[in-house]
Amino acid sequence: MKVLLLIESLTSGGRERRLIELVKGCESYPDIELGLIVFSDRIHYKEIYDLDIPVTILKRVPKKNPKVFYRLYKYSKEWKPDVVHSWGSMSTILSIPTTQALGIPLINGSIVDAPENLSIFNKDYFRAQLAYPFSKVVIGNSNAGLIAYNVPESKKRCIYNGFDLNRINNLESNENIRLKFQIQTAKVVGMVGSFSPRKDFITYIKAALNLLATLDDVTFLAIGDGPQLEECKKLVPSNYRKRFIFTGIQKDVESLVSIFDVGVLSTNTKVHGEGISNAILEYMALGKPTVATTGGGTNEAIVDGETGFLVAPDSVEDLVQKLTLVLTNDVLRTKMGKAARNRMEKLFMLDRMTEQYITLYRRYV
């Protein structure tokens, strides 16, 4: 069976990581032949070239150039996929003429977030509604996302992200990580994410500064890059800059997470609702409790009070309270970390995700 995957780019992001993981998972299925089309040349995940999948770049230059529809049609007619699986709202729209003309089932995988109060004027919501009639099934990585985008009951399907445990083999030693970033405190708190409007690093930083005034043995890490990075750096006074470290983009994120005592995901719910966050799965895989903003798919990943804590949006006070509770209670922290790892193994394993996708592909061939 031939499956053609379509995605706008392979920049550093959750859906892109999920596609990479699926390609890895499909290597265990010799009857599945994958092809990948990327509609730009932005490739962050260079590892895609080491996997057993042909990668074709069909750049949209300019973005509204209609020739891309024909180029996709021509490629598909020659390669003859049994199924087309789109991974974003625009790649779904681009696939519709081809799948309709050639009679190829379209698996629509565009639902990856769960915004509150979506407007019909939101471009992703509009594209989603436009594509539903042409989609055999619409996949979201959270039930909250499927609800937010008002996916028809008969077509919606939730498939959670799958984590590849091989990613946490052969990690750099904790000693080397601490030496590299000059971390001398006993405890470490970290947040992984992009410095963009969707993430609320500002609340995280304010909570950290509040905690540093009372806890003298904690270092805070902020891992990632983005347009708001410099603004966020200015929030940290000079006397705390050794205790609040901005690492920038790190290829070996898992090695940094391994030194965390607690992982944080602070979300700006005014503009974004999380699907299933890959950052949270990284924390869980490494047995770390998570303190995260309530809402969207985060509430499906975290069991409040068991694998971590959910906190109110924009609430520095709530975040400080929950972090203090976890950092000062070793028994609770260990218990939550074990529960988080167990939950990940139950719901968010790569084998489970891959099997669900393969079953879905076969249903429509």
Short mmCIF file of C-alpha atoms in Angstrom, two decimals:
data_model
loop_
_atom_site.label_atom_id
_atom_site.label_comp_id
_atom_site.label_asym_id
_atom_site.label_seq_id
_atom_site.Cartn_x
_atom_site.Cartn_y
_atom_site.Cartn_z
CA MET A 1 0.00 0.00 0.00
CA LYS A 2 1.34 3.41 -1.01
CA VAL A 3 0.66 6.39 1.24
CA LEU A 4 1.50 9.93 0.17
CA LEU A 5 2.13 12.36 3.05
CA LEU A 6 1.70 16.09 2.45
CA ILE A 7 2.94 18.85 4.74
CA GLU A 8 3.60 22.59 4.38
CA SER A 9 7.13 22.46 5.82
CA LEU A 10 9.37 20.49 8.17
CA THR A 11 10.23 23.34 10.51
CA SER A 12 10.64 22.68 14.23
CA GLY A 13 7.13 22.00 15.46
CA GLY A 14 4.74 19.47 16.93
CA ARG A 15 3.01 18.24 13.80
CA GLU A 16 6.33 17.97 11.98
CA ARG A 17 7.80 15.90 14.80
CA ARG A 18 4.72 13.67 14.75
CA LEU A 19 5.11 13.05 11.01
CA ILE A 20 8.76 12.09 11.51
CA GLU A 21 7.79 9.67 14.26
CA LEU A 22 5.13 8.08 12.04
CA VAL A 23 7.64 7.57 9.24
CA LYS A 24 9.91 5.79 11.74
CA GLY A 25 7.04 3.69 13.02
CA CYS A 26 6.04 2.60 9.51
CA GLU A 27 9.46 1.03 8.99
CA SER A 28 8.05 -1.96 10.90
CA TYR A 29 5.39 -2.45 8.21
CA PRO A 30 7.08 -3.77 5.03
CA ASP A 31 3.82 -3.60 3.07
CA ILE A 32 3.58 0.17 3.60
CA GLU A 33 5.41 2.39 1.11
CA LEU A 34 5.54 6.05 2.04
CA GLY A 35 6.17 9.15 -0.05
CA LEU A 36 6.49 12.70 1.25
CA ILE A 37 5.79 16.02 -0.41
CA VAL A 38 6.82 19.22 1.36
CA PHE A 39 5.47 22.50 0.02
CA SER A 40 8.56 24.51 1.00
CA ASP A 41 12.29 23.97 1.38
CA ARG A 42 12.27 24.73 5.12
CA ILE A 43 13.58 21.46 6.53
CA HIS A 44 14.56 21.57 10.21
CA TYR A 45 14.29 17.82 10.75
CA LYS A 46 17.23 16.77 8.58
CA GLU A 47 16.83 13.23 9.89
CA ILE A 48 14.05 12.77 7.33
CA TYR A 49 16.78 12.23 4.74
CA ASP A 50 18.11 9.29 6.74
CA LEU A 51 14.75 7.51 6.69
CA ASP A 52 13.42 5.18 4.02
CA ILE A 53 11.13 7.68 2.30
CA PRO A 54 11.49 9.74 -0.90
CA VAL A 55 11.15 13.46 -0.19
CA THR A 56 9.87 15.78 -2.92
CA ILE A 57 9.86 19.57 -2.58
CA LEU A 58 7.02 21.38 -4.37
CA LYS A 59 7.65 25.00 -3.43
CA ARG A 60 4.72 27.39 -3.50
CA VAL A 61 6.46 30.35 -5.12
CA PRO A 62 4.69 32.68 -5.02
CA LYS A 63 2.38 31.30 -2.34
CA LYS A 64 -0.74 31.69 -4.48
CA ASN A 65 0.82 30.15 -7.58
CA PRO A 66 -1.86 27.76 -8.94
CA LYS A 67 0.79 25.64 -10.69
CA VAL A 68 1.35 23.72 -7.45
CA PHE A 69 -2.07 22.08 -7.92
CA TYR A 70 -1.02 20.74 -11.30
CA ARG A 71 2.41 19.64 -10.08
CA LEU A 72 0.80 17.69 -7.23
CA TYR A 73 -1.71 16.15 -9.64
CA LYS A 74 1.06 15.13 -12.04
CA TYR A 75 3.19 13.62 -9.26
CA SER A 76 0.24 11.68 -7.83
CA LYS A 77 -0.84 10.37 -11.22
CA GLU A 78 2.64 8.97 -11.79
CA TRP A 79 3.31 7.66 -8.25
CA LYS A 80 -0.23 6.26 -7.84
CA PRO A 81 -0.76 6.49 -4.05
CA ASP A 82 -3.55 4.43 -2.52
CA VAL A 83 -4.10 7.06 0.18
CA VAL A 84 -3.21 10.74 0.58
CA HIS A 85 -2.62 11.91 4.16
CA SER A 86 -2.43 15.69 4.61
CA TRP A 87 -0.83 17.21 7.71
CA GLY A 88 -2.06 20.81 7.69
CA SER A 89 -4.93 23.00 6.58
CA MET A 90 -3.17 24.32 3.48
CA SER A 91 -1.78 20.95 2.40
CA THR A 92 -5.32 19.59 2.75
CA ILE A 93 -6.73 22.31 0.50
CA LEU A 94 -3.96 21.72 -2.04
CA SER A 95 -4.74 17.99 -2.10
CA ILE A 96 -8.47 18.25 -2.80
CA PRO A 97 -8.40 18.68 -6.62
CA THR A 98 -5.93 15.80 -7.02
CA THR A 99 -7.70 13.37 -4.69
CA GLN A 100 -11.06 14.16 -6.27
CA ALA A 101 -9.80 13.88 -9.84
CA LEU A 102 -7.91 10.62 -9.26
CA GLY A 103 -10.35 9.06 -6.80
CA ILE A 104 -7.78 8.78 -3.99
CA PRO A 105 -9.06 8.68 -0.39
CA LEU A 106 -8.04 11.79 1.57
CA ILE A 107 -7.04 11.39 5.21
CA ASN A 108 -7.27 14.90 6.65
CA GLY A 109 -4.82 15.32 9.53
CA SER A 110 -5.04 19.08 9.90
CA ILE A 111 -6.37 19.32 13.48
CA VAL A 112 -3.38 19.82 15.80
CA ASP A 113 -4.54 22.49 18.23
CA ALA A 114 -7.67 23.28 20.24
CA PRO A 115 -8.34 27.04 20.31
CA GLU A 116 -11.19 28.41 22.38
CA ASN A 117 -14.02 30.36 20.72
CA LEU A 118 -12.87 29.86 17.14
CA SER A 119 -14.35 32.37 14.74
CA ILE A 120 -15.66 31.42 11.32
CA PHE A 121 -13.26 34.08 10.02
CA ASN A 122 -10.25 32.17 11.35
CA LYS A 123 -8.38 30.92 8.27
CA ASP A 124 -7.67 27.47 9.70
CA TYR A 125 -11.28 27.04 10.79
CA PHE A 126 -12.50 28.18 7.36
CA ARG A 127 -10.14 25.79 5.55
CA ALA A 128 -11.17 22.97 7.87
CA GLN A 129 -14.86 23.45 7.15
CA LEU A 130 -14.15 23.68 3.43
CA ALA A 131 -12.24 20.39 3.44
CA TYR A 132 -14.61 18.21 5.49
CA PRO A 133 -16.86 17.18 2.56
CA PHE A 134 -13.83 15.93 0.62
CA SER A 135 -12.21 14.05 3.53
CA LYS A 136 -12.82 10.39 4.30
CA VAL A 137 -11.79 10.99 7.90
CA VAL A 138 -10.55 13.98 9.91
CA ILE A 139 -7.83 13.25 12.45
CA GLY A 140 -7.05 15.35 15.49
CA ASN A 141 -4.34 14.67 18.04
CA SER A 142 -6.76 15.62 20.83
CA ASN A 143 -10.47 15.27 21.38
CA ALA A 144 -10.53 18.93 22.38
CA GLY A 145 -9.26 19.89 18.92
CA LEU A 146 -11.93 17.88 17.12
CA ILE A 147 -14.57 19.64 19.20
CA ALA A 148 -13.03 23.10 18.69
CA TYR A 149 -13.05 22.72 14.91
CA ASN A 150 -16.58 21.30 14.90
CA VAL A 151 -15.61 18.17 13.00
CA PRO A 152 -18.62 16.09 11.87
CA GLU A 153 -19.23 13.22 14.27
CA SER A 154 -19.19 10.65 11.47
CA LYS A 155 -15.71 11.69 10.30
CA LYS A 156 -13.75 12.59 13.41
CA ARG A 157 -11.01 10.41 14.84
CA CYS A 158 -8.57 11.15 17.65
CA ILE A 159 -5.08 9.65 17.39
CA TYR A 160 -2.70 10.77 20.11
CA ASN A 161 0.95 11.57 19.44
CA GLY A 162 3.33 8.67 19.73
CA PHE A 163 6.69 9.02 21.47
CA ASP A 164 9.70 7.05 20.26
CA LEU A 165 11.54 5.85 23.37
CA ASN A 166 14.72 5.50 21.30
CA ARG A 167 14.94 9.29 21.60
CA ILE A 168 15.90 8.96 25.24
CA ASN A 169 18.61 6.36 24.71
CA ASN A 170 22.22 7.50 24.79
CA LEU A 171 21.51 10.86 26.39
CA GLU A 172 24.34 13.15 27.36
CA SER A 173 25.16 12.72 31.04
CA ASN A 174 23.53 14.98 33.59
CA GLU A 175 27.00 16.01 34.73
CA ASN A 176 27.93 17.21 31.23
CA ILE A 177 24.67 19.12 30.81
CA ARG A 178 25.11 20.83 34.17
CA LEU A 179 28.70 21.70 33.30
CA LYS A 180 27.76 23.00 29.84
CA PHE A 181 25.16 25.41 31.24
CA GLN A 182 26.97 26.04 34.55
CA ILE A 183 24.10 24.77 36.67
CA GLN A 184 25.09 24.41 40.31
CA THR A 185 21.72 24.22 42.09
CA ALA A 186 20.20 20.97 43.32
CA LYS A 187 16.92 21.43 41.47
CA VAL A 188 16.06 22.44 37.91
CA VAL A 189 12.78 23.61 36.38
CA GLY A 190 12.44 23.88 32.61
CA MET A 191 10.09 24.89 29.83
CA VAL A 192 10.52 23.84 26.20
CA GLY A 193 8.74 25.84 23.52
CA SER A 194 8.91 28.58 20.93
CA PHE A 195 9.18 32.20 22.04
CA SER A 196 6.07 33.14 20.10
CA PRO A 197 2.65 34.54 21.02
CA ARG A 198 1.29 31.00 21.45
CA LYS A 199 3.48 30.27 24.46
CA ASP A 200 3.36 32.26 27.68
CA PHE A 201 7.00 32.50 28.67
CA ILE A 202 6.26 35.81 30.38
CA THR A 203 4.12 34.15 33.08
CA TYR A 204 6.76 31.43 33.45
CA ILE A 205 9.52 34.00 33.93
CA LYS A 206 7.50 36.03 36.43
CA ALA A 207 6.74 32.87 38.41
CA ALA A 208 10.43 31.91 38.34
CA LEU A 209 11.51 35.31 39.67
CA ASN A 210 8.93 35.04 42.43
CA LEU A 211 10.23 31.60 43.38
CA LEU A 212 13.87 32.64 43.24
CA ALA A 213 13.14 35.19 45.93
CA THR A 214 12.19 32.38 48.33
CA LEU A 215 13.93 29.21 47.06
CA ASP A 216 17.68 29.53 46.82
CA ASP A 217 18.54 26.18 45.24
CA VAL A 218 16.67 26.17 41.91
CA THR A 219 17.74 26.99 38.35
CA PHE A 220 15.18 27.73 35.64
CA LEU A 221 15.73 26.86 31.98
CA ALA A 222 13.93 28.26 28.95
CA ILE A 223 14.63 26.13 25.88
CA GLY A 224 13.78 27.42 22.43
CA ASP A 225 13.93 30.43 20.13
CA GLY A 226 11.53 32.82 18.50
CA PRO A 227 10.54 36.45 17.94
CA GLN A 228 9.85 37.15 21.63
CA LEU A 229 13.13 35.76 22.97
CA GLU A 230 14.93 39.10 23.37
CA GLU A 231 11.89 40.67 25.02
CA CYS A 232 11.77 37.80 27.50
CA LYS A 233 15.48 38.04 28.30
CA LYS A 234 14.99 41.64 29.40
CA LEU A 235 12.55 40.51 32.10
CA VAL A 236 15.31 38.76 34.05
CA PRO A 237 17.31 41.10 36.31
CA SER A 238 21.08 40.84 36.14
CA ASN A 239 21.33 39.33 39.64
CA TYR A 240 19.25 36.32 38.53
CA ARG A 241 20.82 35.63 35.13
CA LYS A 242 22.86 32.71 36.42
CA ARG A 243 19.68 31.16 37.81
CA PHE A 244 17.47 31.72 34.77
CA ILE A 245 19.15 30.40 31.64
CA PHE A 246 17.99 30.88 28.05
CA THR A 247 19.53 27.99 26.13
CA GLY A 248 18.34 28.82 22.62
CA ILE A 249 17.43 25.97 20.26
CA GLN A 250 18.91 22.65 21.34
CA LYS A 251 19.08 19.59 19.11
CA ASP A 252 19.36 17.22 22.06
CA VAL A 253 16.37 18.55 24.00
CA GLU A 254 15.84 15.24 25.78
CA SER A 255 19.24 15.47 27.48
CA LEU A 256 18.27 18.83 28.96
CA VAL A 257 14.85 17.55 30.04
CA SER A 258 16.56 14.67 31.81
CA ILE A 259 18.01 17.08 34.38
CA PHE A 260 14.61 18.69 35.11
CA ASP A 261 12.85 18.10 38.38
CA VAL A 262 9.67 19.63 36.94
CA GLY A 263 8.61 20.49 33.39
CA VAL A 264 6.43 23.52 32.63
CA LEU A 265 4.18 24.35 29.70
CA SER A 266 2.68 27.82 29.98
CA THR A 267 0.26 28.61 27.16
CA ASN A 268 -1.20 31.91 26.00
CA THR A 269 -4.81 30.75 25.80
CA LYS A 270 -5.91 34.09 24.33
CA VAL A 271 -4.42 33.07 21.00
CA HIS A 272 -3.76 29.33 21.24
CA GLY A 273 -5.17 26.09 22.54
CA GLU A 274 -2.77 23.17 22.82
CA GLY A 275 -3.36 19.84 21.13
CA ILE A 276 -1.15 17.17 22.65
CA SER A 277 2.12 18.93 23.35
CA ASN A 278 5.30 17.11 22.38
CA ALA A 279 7.07 18.99 25.18
CA ILE A 280 4.73 17.41 27.73
CA LEU A 281 5.38 13.98 26.22
CA GLU A 282 9.12 14.55 26.54
CA TYR A 283 8.66 15.39 30.22
CA MET A 284 6.48 12.31 30.74
CA ALA A 285 8.86 9.98 28.91
CA LEU A 286 11.67 11.05 31.22
CA GLY A 287 9.52 10.62 34.31
CA LYS A 288 9.03 14.30 35.10
CA PRO A 289 5.86 15.83 36.56
CA THR A 290 4.41 18.68 34.51
CA VAL A 291 2.82 21.94 35.62
CA ALA A 292 0.88 23.33 32.66
CA THR A 293 -1.84 25.78 31.70
CA THR A 294 -5.24 24.15 31.73
CA GLY A 295 -7.17 23.84 28.48
CA GLY A 296 -7.31 21.96 25.19
CA GLY A 297 -5.43 18.71 24.80
CA THR A 298 -3.26 19.44 27.82
CA ASN A 299 -6.15 18.26 29.98
CA GLU A 300 -6.04 14.92 28.13
CA ALA A 301 -2.30 14.49 28.64
CA ILE A 302 -2.08 15.49 32.30
CA VAL A 303 -4.12 13.99 35.12
CA ASP A 304 -4.38 16.91 37.53
CA GLY A 305 -2.92 16.02 40.91
CA GLU A 306 -1.62 12.66 39.66
CA THR A 307 0.91 13.22 36.85
CA GLY A 308 1.29 16.93 37.48
CA PHE A 309 -0.83 20.01 37.97
CA LEU A 310 -3.06 22.15 35.77
CA VAL A 311 -2.95 25.87 36.47
CA ALA A 312 -5.15 28.79 35.46
CA PRO A 313 -4.11 30.84 32.40
CA ASP A 314 -1.98 33.93 33.11
CA SER A 315 -1.82 33.08 36.81
CA VAL A 316 1.64 33.69 38.22
CA GLU A 317 0.30 32.95 41.70
CA ASP A 318 -1.14 29.56 40.71
CA LEU A 319 2.04 28.55 38.87
CA VAL A 320 4.21 29.58 41.83
CA GLN A 321 2.02 27.64 44.25
CA LYS A 322 2.10 24.41 42.24
CA LEU A 323 5.81 24.61 41.47
CA THR A 324 6.59 25.22 45.12
CA LEU A 325 4.50 22.22 46.11
CA VAL A 326 6.31 19.89 43.70
CA LEU A 327 9.81 21.26 44.32
CA THR A 328 9.57 21.03 48.11
CA ASN A 329 7.99 17.57 48.30
CA ASP A 330 10.38 14.89 47.08
CA VAL A 331 7.92 12.05 47.64
CA LEU A 332 5.16 13.78 45.66
CA ARG A 333 7.55 14.71 42.85
CA THR A 334 8.80 11.14 42.48
CA LYS A 335 5.29 9.70 42.62
CA MET A 336 4.02 12.11 39.97
CA GLY A 337 7.00 11.42 37.71
CA LYS A 338 6.39 7.67 37.81
CA ALA A 339 2.68 8.18 37.14
CA ALA A 340 3.52 10.44 34.19
CA ARG A 341 5.81 7.84 32.65
CA ASN A 342 3.17 5.12 33.13
CA ARG A 343 0.52 7.27 31.46
CA MET A 344 2.79 7.96 28.51
CA GLU A 345 3.44 4.24 28.05
CA LYS A 346 -0.30 3.57 28.12
CA LEU A 347 -1.52 6.29 25.75
CA PHE A 348 1.34 7.95 23.88
CA MET A 349 3.67 5.28 22.54
CA LEU A 350 4.90 5.32 18.94
CA ASP A 351 3.78 1.73 18.29
CA ARG A 352 0.24 2.59 19.35
CA MET A 353 0.06 5.69 17.16
CA THR A 354 1.53 3.92 14.14
CA GLU A 355 -0.85 0.97 14.43
CA GLN A 356 -3.85 3.32 14.57
CA TYR A 357 -2.73 5.15 11.43
CA ILE A 358 -2.01 1.93 9.53
CA THR A 359 -5.43 0.54 10.49
CA LEU A 360 -7.03 3.74 9.21
CA TYR A 361 -5.12 3.64 5.91
CA ARG A 362 -6.14 0.06 5.28
CA ARG A 363 -9.79 0.81 5.99
CA TYR A 364 -9.99 3.19 3.03
CA VAL A 365 -8.03 1.19 0.45
#
